[in-house]
PDB file of C-alpha atoms in Angstrom:
ATOM      1  CA  UNK E   1      75.019 133.228 117.283  1.00 38.00           C
ATOM      2  CA  UNK E   2      72.903 131.396 114.569  1.00 32.00           C
ATOM      3  CA  UNK E   3      75.748 130.916 112.386  1.00 33.00           C
ATOM      4  CA  UNK E   4      77.711 129.267 115.262  1.00 35.00           C
ATOM      5  CA  UNK E   5      74.757 127.135 116.123  1.00 36.00           C
ATOM      6  CA  UNK E   6      74.451 125.832 112.507  1.00 33.00           C
ATOM      7  CA  UNK E   7      78.041 125.085 112.630  1.00 32.00           C
ATOM      8  CA  UNK E   8      77.788 122.921 115.546  1.00 34.00           C
ATOM      9  CA  UNK E   9      74.822 121.028 114.046  1.00 33.00           C
ATOM     10  CA  UNK E  10      76.733 120.391 110.903  1.00 34.00           C
ATOM     11  CA  UNK E  11      79.679 119.001 113.001  1.00 34.00           C
ATOM     12  CA  UNK E  12      77.508 116.541 114.868  1.00 35.00           C
ATOM     13  CA  UNK E  13      75.694 115.335 111.664  1.00 29.00           C
ATOM     14  CA  UNK E  14      78.889 114.946 109.901  1.00 34.00           C
ATOM     15  CA  UNK E  15      80.616 113.012 112.687  1.00 33.00           C
ATOM     16  CA  UNK E  16      77.582 110.795 113.239  1.00 33.00           C
ATOM     17  CA  UNK E  17      77.321 109.928 109.588  1.00 31.00           C
ATOM     18  CA  UNK E  18      81.268 109.294 109.563  1.00 33.00           C
ATOM     19  CA  UNK E  19      80.949 106.619 112.540  1.00 30.00           C
ATOM     20  CA  UNK E  20      78.557 104.619 110.142  1.00 31.00           C
ATOM     21  CA  UNK E  21      81.637 103.913 107.765  1.00 36.00           C
ATOM     22  CA  UNK E  22      81.984 105.035 104.463  1.00 35.00           C
ATOM     23  CA  UNK E  23      79.881 104.654 101.391  1.00 39.00           C
ATOM     24  CA  UNK E  24      81.216 102.879  98.225  1.00 37.00           C
ATOM     25  CA  UNK E  25      80.799 106.489  96.209  1.00 44.00           C
ATOM     26  CA  UNK E  26      83.500 107.725  98.309  1.00 50.00           C
ATOM     27  CA  UNK E  27      86.134 105.604  96.696  1.00 48.00           C
ATOM     28  CA  UNK E  28      85.299 107.087  93.239  1.00 52.00           C
ATOM     29  CA  UNK E  29      88.029 109.589  93.627  1.00 82.00           C
ATOM     30  CA  UNK E  30      90.656 106.780  93.722  1.00 88.00           C
ATOM     31  CA  UNK E  31      92.961 106.136  90.723  1.00 91.00           C
ATOM     32  CA  UNK E  32      92.071 102.591  90.350  1.00 94.00           C
ATOM     33  CA  UNK E  33      94.139 101.988  87.321  1.00 94.00           C
ATOM     34  CA  UNK E  34      97.389 103.666  88.844  1.00 93.00           C
ATOM     35  CA  UNK E  35      96.763 101.819  91.964  1.00 95.00           C
ATOM     36  CA  UNK E  36      96.873  98.414  89.870  1.00 96.00           C
ATOM     37  CA  UNK E  37      99.925  99.548  87.954  1.00 95.00           C
ATOM     38  CA  UNK E  38     101.913 100.251  91.082  1.00 93.00           C
ATOM     39  CA  UNK E  39     101.211  96.738  92.479  1.00 96.00           C
ATOM     40  CA  UNK E  40     102.192  95.177  89.174  1.00 95.00           C
ATOM     41  CA  UNK E  41     105.381  97.134  88.720  1.00 93.00           C
ATOM     42  CA  UNK E  42     106.580  96.831  92.295  1.00 92.00           C
ATOM     43  CA  UNK E  43     105.407  93.271  93.211  1.00 94.00           C
ATOM     44  CA  UNK E  44     104.150  91.154  90.320  1.00 93.00           C
ATOM     45  CA  UNK E  45     106.923  91.338  87.848  1.00 89.00           C
ATOM     46  CA  UNK E  46     108.738  88.604  89.757  1.00 86.00           C
ATOM     47  CA  UNK E  47     106.957  86.484  92.433  1.00 86.00           C
ATOM     48  CA  UNK E  48     110.292  85.369  94.093  1.00 87.00           C
ATOM     49  CA  UNK E  49     110.292  86.736  97.671  1.00 90.00           C
ATOM     50  CA  UNK E  50     106.733  87.881  97.399  1.00 95.00           C
ATOM     51  CA  UNK E  51     104.618  87.476 100.793  1.00 96.00           C
ATOM     52  CA  UNK E  52     101.049  88.684 100.964  1.00 97.00           C
ATOM     53  CA  UNK E  53      99.493  89.064 104.365  1.00 96.00           C
ATOM     54  CA  UNK E  54      95.774  89.569 105.364  1.00 97.00           C
ATOM     55  CA  UNK E  55      94.786  92.527 107.778  1.00 95.00           C
ATOM     56  CA  UNK E  56      95.020  89.702 110.375  1.00 94.00           C
ATOM     57  CA  UNK E  57      98.711  88.915 109.316  1.00 93.00           C
ATOM     58  CA  UNK E  58      97.594  85.594 107.747  1.00 96.00           C
ATOM     59  CA  UNK E  59      99.548  84.357 104.744  1.00 97.00           C
ATOM     60  CA  UNK E  60      97.440  84.691 101.517  1.00 98.00           C
ATOM     61  CA  UNK E  61      99.932  84.852  98.960  1.00 97.00           C
ATOM     62  CA  UNK E  62      98.666  82.048  96.810  1.00 96.00           C
ATOM     63  CA  UNK E  63      95.112  83.273  96.892  1.00 97.00           C
ATOM     64  CA  UNK E  64      96.093  86.917  96.209  1.00 97.00           C
ATOM     65  CA  UNK E  65      98.168  85.790  93.052  1.00 97.00           C
ATOM     66  CA  UNK E  66      95.251  83.800  91.867  1.00 97.00           C
ATOM     67  CA  UNK E  67      92.772  86.724  92.179  1.00 97.00           C
ATOM     68  CA  UNK E  68      95.264  89.224  90.972  1.00 97.00           C
ATOM     69  CA  UNK E  69      95.652  87.062  87.840  1.00 96.00           C
ATOM     70  CA  UNK E  70      92.163  87.102  87.243  1.00 97.00           C
ATOM     71  CA  UNK E  71      91.590  90.735  87.790  1.00 97.00           C
ATOM     72  CA  UNK E  72      94.515  91.927  85.412  1.00 97.00           C
ATOM     73  CA  UNK E  73      93.214  89.479  82.792  1.00 97.00           C
ATOM     74  CA  UNK E  74      90.034  91.214  82.297  1.00 97.00           C
ATOM     75  CA  UNK E  75      91.515  94.699  83.507  1.00 97.00           C
ATOM     76  CA  UNK E  76      88.916  95.115  86.142  1.00 97.00           C
ATOM     77  CA  UNK E  77      90.949  97.572  88.206  1.00 96.00           C
ATOM     78  CA  UNK E  78      88.092  98.860  90.427  1.00 95.00           C
ATOM     79  CA  UNK E  79      87.488  95.079  91.281  1.00 96.00           C
ATOM     80  CA  UNK E  80      91.119  94.682  92.155  1.00 97.00           C
ATOM     81  CA  UNK E  81      91.168  97.617  94.365  1.00 96.00           C
ATOM     82  CA  UNK E  82      88.052  96.594  96.182  1.00 95.00           C
ATOM     83  CA  UNK E  83      89.726  93.093  96.586  1.00 97.00           C
ATOM     84  CA  UNK E  84      92.781  94.345  98.091  1.00 97.00           C
ATOM     85  CA  UNK E  85      91.182  96.962 100.559  1.00 96.00           C
ATOM     86  CA  UNK E  86      88.932  93.919 101.812  1.00 96.00           C
ATOM     87  CA  UNK E  87      91.851  91.321 102.019  1.00 97.00           C
ATOM     88  CA  UNK E  88      95.215  92.486 101.722  1.00 97.00           C
ATOM     89  CA  UNK E  89      96.943  94.326 104.890  1.00 96.00           C
ATOM     90  CA  UNK E  90     100.446  93.825 103.707  1.00 96.00           C
ATOM     91  CA  UNK E  91     102.552  93.073 100.388  1.00 96.00           C
ATOM     92  CA  UNK E  92     106.184  92.408 100.985  1.00 95.00           C
ATOM     93  CA  UNK E  93     109.144  91.764  98.453  1.00 94.00           C
ATOM     94  CA  UNK E  94     111.956  90.326 100.379  1.00 93.00           C
ATOM     95  CA  UNK E  95     115.688  90.612  99.371  1.00 92.00           C
ATOM     96  CA  UNK E  96     118.752  89.440 101.078  1.00 90.00           C
ATOM     97  CA  UNK E  97     122.219  90.673 100.101  1.00 86.00           C
ATOM     98  CA  UNK E  98     124.694  88.160 101.251  1.00 79.00           C
ATOM     99  CA  UNK E  99     128.412  89.023 102.091  1.00 72.00           C
ATOM    100  CA  UNK E 100     130.744  86.114 102.637  1.00 64.00           C
ATOM    101  CA  UNK E 101     132.677  85.939 105.957  1.00 58.00           C
ATOM    102  CA  UNK E 102     135.777  84.051 107.020  1.00 57.00           C
ATOM    103  CA  UNK E 103     134.772  80.777 108.737  1.00 60.00           C
ATOM    104  CA  UNK E 104     134.330  80.865 112.437  1.00 59.00           C
ATOM    105  CA  UNK E 105     133.966  84.700 112.259  1.00 74.00           C
ATOM    106  CA  UNK E 106     130.924  87.072 112.045  1.00 85.00           C
ATOM    107  CA  UNK E 107     129.806  87.967 108.653  1.00 89.00           C
ATOM    108  CA  UNK E 108     127.428  90.888 107.640  1.00 91.00           C
ATOM    109  CA  UNK E 109     124.142  90.402 105.525  1.00 92.00           C
ATOM    110  CA  UNK E 110     121.623  93.161 104.371  1.00 94.00           C
ATOM    111  CA  UNK E 111     118.013  92.378 104.678  1.00 94.00           C
ATOM    112  CA  UNK E 112     115.543  94.407 102.810  1.00 94.00           C
ATOM    113  CA  UNK E 113     111.753  94.528 102.418  1.00 94.00           C
ATOM    114  CA  UNK E 114     109.640  96.630 100.211  1.00 94.00           C
ATOM    115  CA  UNK E 115     106.343  97.059 102.059  1.00 95.00           C
ATOM    116  CA  UNK E 116     102.985  97.964 100.709  1.00 95.00           C
ATOM    117  CA  UNK E 117     100.848  98.690 103.627  1.00 95.00           C
ATOM    118  CA  UNK E 118      97.215  99.253 104.300  1.00 96.00           C
ATOM    119  CA  UNK E 119      96.908 102.470 106.515  1.00 95.00           C
ATOM    120  CA  UNK E 120      93.714 103.398 108.572  1.00 94.00           C
ATOM    121  CA  UNK E 121      92.726 106.728 109.667  1.00 93.00           C
ATOM    122  CA  UNK E 122      92.183 107.201 113.292  1.00 92.00           C
ATOM    123  CA  UNK E 123      89.500 109.805 112.858  1.00 88.00           C
ATOM    124  CA  UNK E 124      91.609 112.731 113.834  1.00 86.00           C
ATOM    125  CA  UNK E 125      91.775 115.821 111.655  1.00 84.00           C
ATOM    126  CA  UNK E 126      93.424 119.245 112.422  1.00 82.00           C
ATOM    127  CA  UNK E 127      91.865 121.598 112.618  1.00 75.00           C
ATOM    128  CA  UNK E 128      88.787 119.618 113.011  1.00 62.00           C
ATOM    129  CA  UNK E 129      86.422 122.660 113.594  1.00 60.00           C
ATOM    130  CA  UNK E 130      86.696 123.746 109.932  1.00 61.00           C
ATOM    131  CA  UNK E 131      86.486 120.515 108.120  1.00 65.00           C
ATOM    132  CA  UNK E 132      83.856 118.338 109.625  1.00 60.00           C
ATOM    133  CA  UNK E 133      83.008 116.605 106.542  1.00 67.00           C
ATOM    134  CA  UNK E 134      86.329 114.890 106.247  1.00 76.00           C
ATOM    135  CA  UNK E 135      84.965 112.183 108.483  1.00 73.00           C
ATOM    136  CA  UNK E 136      82.359 111.150 106.013  1.00 75.00           C
ATOM    137  CA  UNK E 137      85.026 110.207 103.524  1.00 80.00           C
ATOM    138  CA  UNK E 138      87.151 107.085 103.080  1.00 85.00           C
ATOM    139  CA  UNK E 139      90.525 108.172 104.169  1.00 89.00           C
ATOM    140  CA  UNK E 140      92.324 104.981 103.946  1.00 94.00           C
ATOM    141  CA  UNK E 141      94.996 104.032 101.471  1.00 94.00           C
ATOM    142  CA  UNK E 142      98.195 102.219 101.018  1.00 96.00           C
ATOM    143  CA  UNK E 143     101.777 103.508 101.168  1.00 94.00           C
ATOM    144  CA  UNK E 144     104.881 101.733  99.735  1.00 94.00           C
ATOM    145  CA  UNK E 145     108.177 102.049 101.760  1.00 93.00           C
ATOM    146  CA  UNK E 146     111.535 100.102 101.624  1.00 94.00           C
ATOM    147  CA  UNK E 147     112.797  99.141 105.011  1.00 94.00           C
ATOM    148  CA  UNK E 148     116.398  97.570 105.579  1.00 94.00           C
ATOM    149  CA  UNK E 149     118.659  96.493 108.376  1.00 94.00           C
ATOM    150  CA  UNK E 150     122.009  94.934 108.413  1.00 94.00           C
ATOM    151  CA  UNK E 151     122.853  92.080 110.967  1.00 95.00           C
ATOM    152  CA  UNK E 152     125.749  89.942 111.640  1.00 93.00           C
ATOM    153  CA  UNK E 153     125.818  86.259 112.116  1.00 92.00           C
ATOM    154  CA  UNK E 154     128.448  83.599 113.162  1.00 91.00           C
ATOM    155  CA  UNK E 155     129.598  81.632 109.880  1.00 88.00           C
ATOM    156  CA  UNK E 156     129.968  78.397 111.782  1.00 89.00           C
ATOM    157  CA  UNK E 157     126.820  78.268 113.800  1.00 91.00           C
ATOM    158  CA  UNK E 158     124.429  80.713 111.680  1.00 91.00           C
ATOM    159  CA  UNK E 159     123.447  82.356 114.859  1.00 94.00           C
ATOM    160  CA  UNK E 160     122.571  86.039 114.853  1.00 95.00           C
ATOM    161  CA  UNK E 161     125.000  88.171 116.814  1.00 94.00           C
ATOM    162  CA  UNK E 162     123.726  91.595 116.081  1.00 95.00           C
ATOM    163  CA  UNK E 163     121.148  93.504 114.300  1.00 95.00           C
ATOM    164  CA  UNK E 164     121.061  97.285 113.206  1.00 94.00           C
ATOM    165  CA  UNK E 165     118.306  99.781 113.418  1.00 93.00           C
ATOM    166  CA  UNK E 166     116.096  99.620 110.409  1.00 93.00           C
ATOM    167  CA  UNK E 167     116.208 102.471 107.927  1.00 91.00           C
ATOM    168  CA  UNK E 168     113.481 103.337 105.364  1.00 91.00           C
ATOM    169  CA  UNK E 169     114.112 104.520 101.623  1.00 89.00           C
ATOM    170  CA  UNK E 170     111.548 106.006  99.518  1.00 87.00           C
ATOM    171  CA  UNK E 171     107.803 106.564 100.470  1.00 90.00           C
ATOM    172  CA  UNK E 172     104.895 106.635  97.974  1.00 91.00           C
ATOM    173  CA  UNK E 173     100.988 106.585  98.124  1.00 93.00           C
ATOM    174  CA  UNK E 174      98.408 104.678  96.333  1.00 92.00           C
ATOM    175  CA  UNK E 175      94.728 104.093  96.687  1.00 93.00           C
ATOM    176  CA  UNK E 176      94.026 107.347  98.583  1.00 91.00           C
ATOM    177  CA  UNK E 177      91.269 109.463  97.351  1.00 86.00           C
ATOM    178  CA  UNK E 178      92.424 112.571  95.292  1.00 82.00           C
ATOM    179  CA  UNK E 179      92.030 115.280  98.086  1.00 81.00           C
ATOM    180  CA  UNK E 180      94.777 113.447 100.205  1.00 85.00           C
ATOM    181  CA  UNK E 181      98.346 114.243  99.253  1.00 80.00           C
ATOM    182  CA  UNK E 182     101.835 113.962 100.908  1.00 83.00           C
ATOM    183  CA  UNK E 183     101.229 110.939 102.952  1.00 88.00           C
ATOM    184  CA  UNK E 184     104.286 110.899 105.373  1.00 89.00           C
ATOM    185  CA  UNK E 185     105.660 109.088 108.251  1.00 90.00           C
ATOM    186  CA  UNK E 186     105.715 111.256 111.318  1.00 85.00           C
ATOM    187  CA  UNK E 187     107.419 108.840 113.678  1.00 87.00           C
ATOM    188  CA  UNK E 188     109.350 105.648 113.665  1.00 90.00           C
ATOM    189  CA  UNK E 189     110.699 102.975 116.120  1.00 93.00           C
ATOM    190  CA  UNK E 190     111.830  99.531 116.213  1.00 94.00           C
ATOM    191  CA  UNK E 191     112.470  96.496 118.443  1.00 95.00           C
ATOM    192  CA  UNK E 192     114.121  93.056 117.858  1.00 95.00           C
ATOM    193  CA  UNK E 193     113.939  89.746 119.467  1.00 94.00           C
ATOM    194  CA  UNK E 194     116.449  87.718 121.064  1.00 94.00           C
ATOM    195  CA  UNK E 195     119.955  87.513 119.738  1.00 95.00           C
ATOM    196  CA  UNK E 196     122.040  84.292 119.631  1.00 95.00           C
ATOM    197  CA  UNK E 197     119.619  82.111 117.673  1.00 95.00           C
ATOM    198  CA  UNK E 198     119.549  81.359 114.049  1.00 95.00           C
ATOM    199  CA  UNK E 199     116.991  83.786 113.245  1.00 96.00           C
ATOM    200  CA  UNK E 200     115.703  87.129 114.893  1.00 96.00           C
ATOM    201  CA  UNK E 201     112.492  89.094 114.253  1.00 96.00           C
ATOM    202  CA  UNK E 202     112.995  92.890 113.815  1.00 96.00           C
ATOM    203  CA  UNK E 203     109.847  94.902 114.013  1.00 95.00           C
ATOM    204  CA  UNK E 204     109.626  98.426 112.357  1.00 94.00           C
ATOM    205  CA  UNK E 205     106.874 100.715 113.813  1.00 94.00           C
ATOM    206  CA  UNK E 206     105.570 103.663 112.179  1.00 93.00           C
ATOM    207  CA  UNK E 207     102.750 106.309 112.220  1.00 94.00           C
ATOM    208  CA  UNK E 208     101.520 107.653 108.733  1.00 93.00           C
ATOM    209  CA  UNK E 209      99.707 111.114 108.204  1.00 92.00           C
ATOM    210  CA  UNK E 210      98.323 112.693 105.275  1.00 90.00           C
ATOM    211  CA  UNK E 211      97.490 116.486 104.288  1.00 86.00           C
ATOM    212  CA  UNK E 212      93.938 117.197 103.199  1.00 79.00           C
ATOM    213  CA  UNK E 213      93.392 119.572 100.205  1.00 76.00           C
ATOM    214  CA  UNK E 214      90.026 121.369  99.000  1.00 65.00           C
ATOM    215  CA  UNK E 215      90.599 123.769  95.971  1.00 61.00           C
ATOM    216  CA  UNK E 216      93.916 125.099  95.871  1.00 59.00           C
ATOM    217  CA  UNK E 217      97.518 124.250  96.124  1.00 63.00           C
ATOM    218  CA  UNK E 218      97.976 124.882 100.169  1.00 65.00           C
ATOM    219  CA  UNK E 219      97.039 122.064 102.405  1.00 64.00           C
ATOM    220  CA  UNK E 220      93.933 122.500 104.416  1.00 75.00           C
ATOM    221  CA  UNK E 221      94.176 120.088 107.240  1.00 80.00           C
ATOM    222  CA  UNK E 222      96.237 117.176 108.681  1.00 87.00           C
ATOM    223  CA  UNK E 223      94.768 113.667 109.136  1.00 90.00           C
ATOM    224  CA  UNK E 224      96.430 111.357 111.582  1.00 91.00           C
ATOM    225  CA  UNK E 225      96.580 107.439 111.145  1.00 94.00           C
ATOM    226  CA  UNK E 226      96.793 104.389 113.299  1.00 95.00           C
ATOM    227  CA  UNK E 227     100.364 103.400 114.212  1.00 94.00           C
ATOM    228  CA  UNK E 228     101.424 100.317 111.765  1.00 92.00           C
ATOM    229  CA  UNK E 229     104.151  97.867 112.090  1.00 91.00           C
ATOM    230  CA  UNK E 230     105.878  95.281 109.968  1.00 91.00           C
ATOM    231  CA  UNK E 231     108.083  92.495 111.177  1.00 92.00           C
ATOM    232  CA  UNK E 232     111.067  91.185 109.478  1.00 93.00           C
ATOM    233  CA  UNK E 233     112.917  87.822 110.088  1.00 94.00           C
ATOM    234  CA  UNK E 234     116.615  88.047 109.490  1.00 94.00           C
ATOM    235  CA  UNK E 235     118.684  84.918 109.199  1.00 93.00           C
ATOM    236  CA  UNK E 236     121.778  83.690 107.436  1.00 90.00           C
ATOM    237  CA  UNK E 237     121.418  82.675 103.832  1.00 84.00           C
TER     238      UNK E 237
END
């Protein structure tokens, strides 16, 4: 009975501390240099088609490129990571593969976006009764995933006539603390705007999760994250 009471007290203390946010020390298990390398290799080799959005979906591309140049110049990987966590909600690299169609007929085009997305833990861990200390840590991080959809448009008017269901390829993680592995997407859905216009928004929704490890090769608990989304705008090129 005393052991059970002690466990309950520990859970309450840990949860109350977790609700206060995380201390900077909780980020020390992050591979800062690896994080910076992934951003550089995936998004900064070529700035064409690059879009950077804040956590509020405001375009901050120019500001990001300026700050990134400064951090990379002095190799301040920890500072760059902190800057991204505070300011960057999404990095996107946009690509369009155009296929010519006969005049007056529908043509098909492929739209692809490589997305680097900040994922926020929703506070849920299962089984929670065994690992209350998880709530005291910074469990957020970034995932990289490529999402593509094909669409058809009229070659005379440029109006979008149909869009396909988006599909993802590849999934990697970066900026998570080292105890979190195998970040995955547990459900996906999409919606699109009105057809018959010269552009159409296609929104991809997904929910990340991550496995929590402590000492050993087997996962100890599963962490759930808030649902995220990314909107692509398709139009004839």
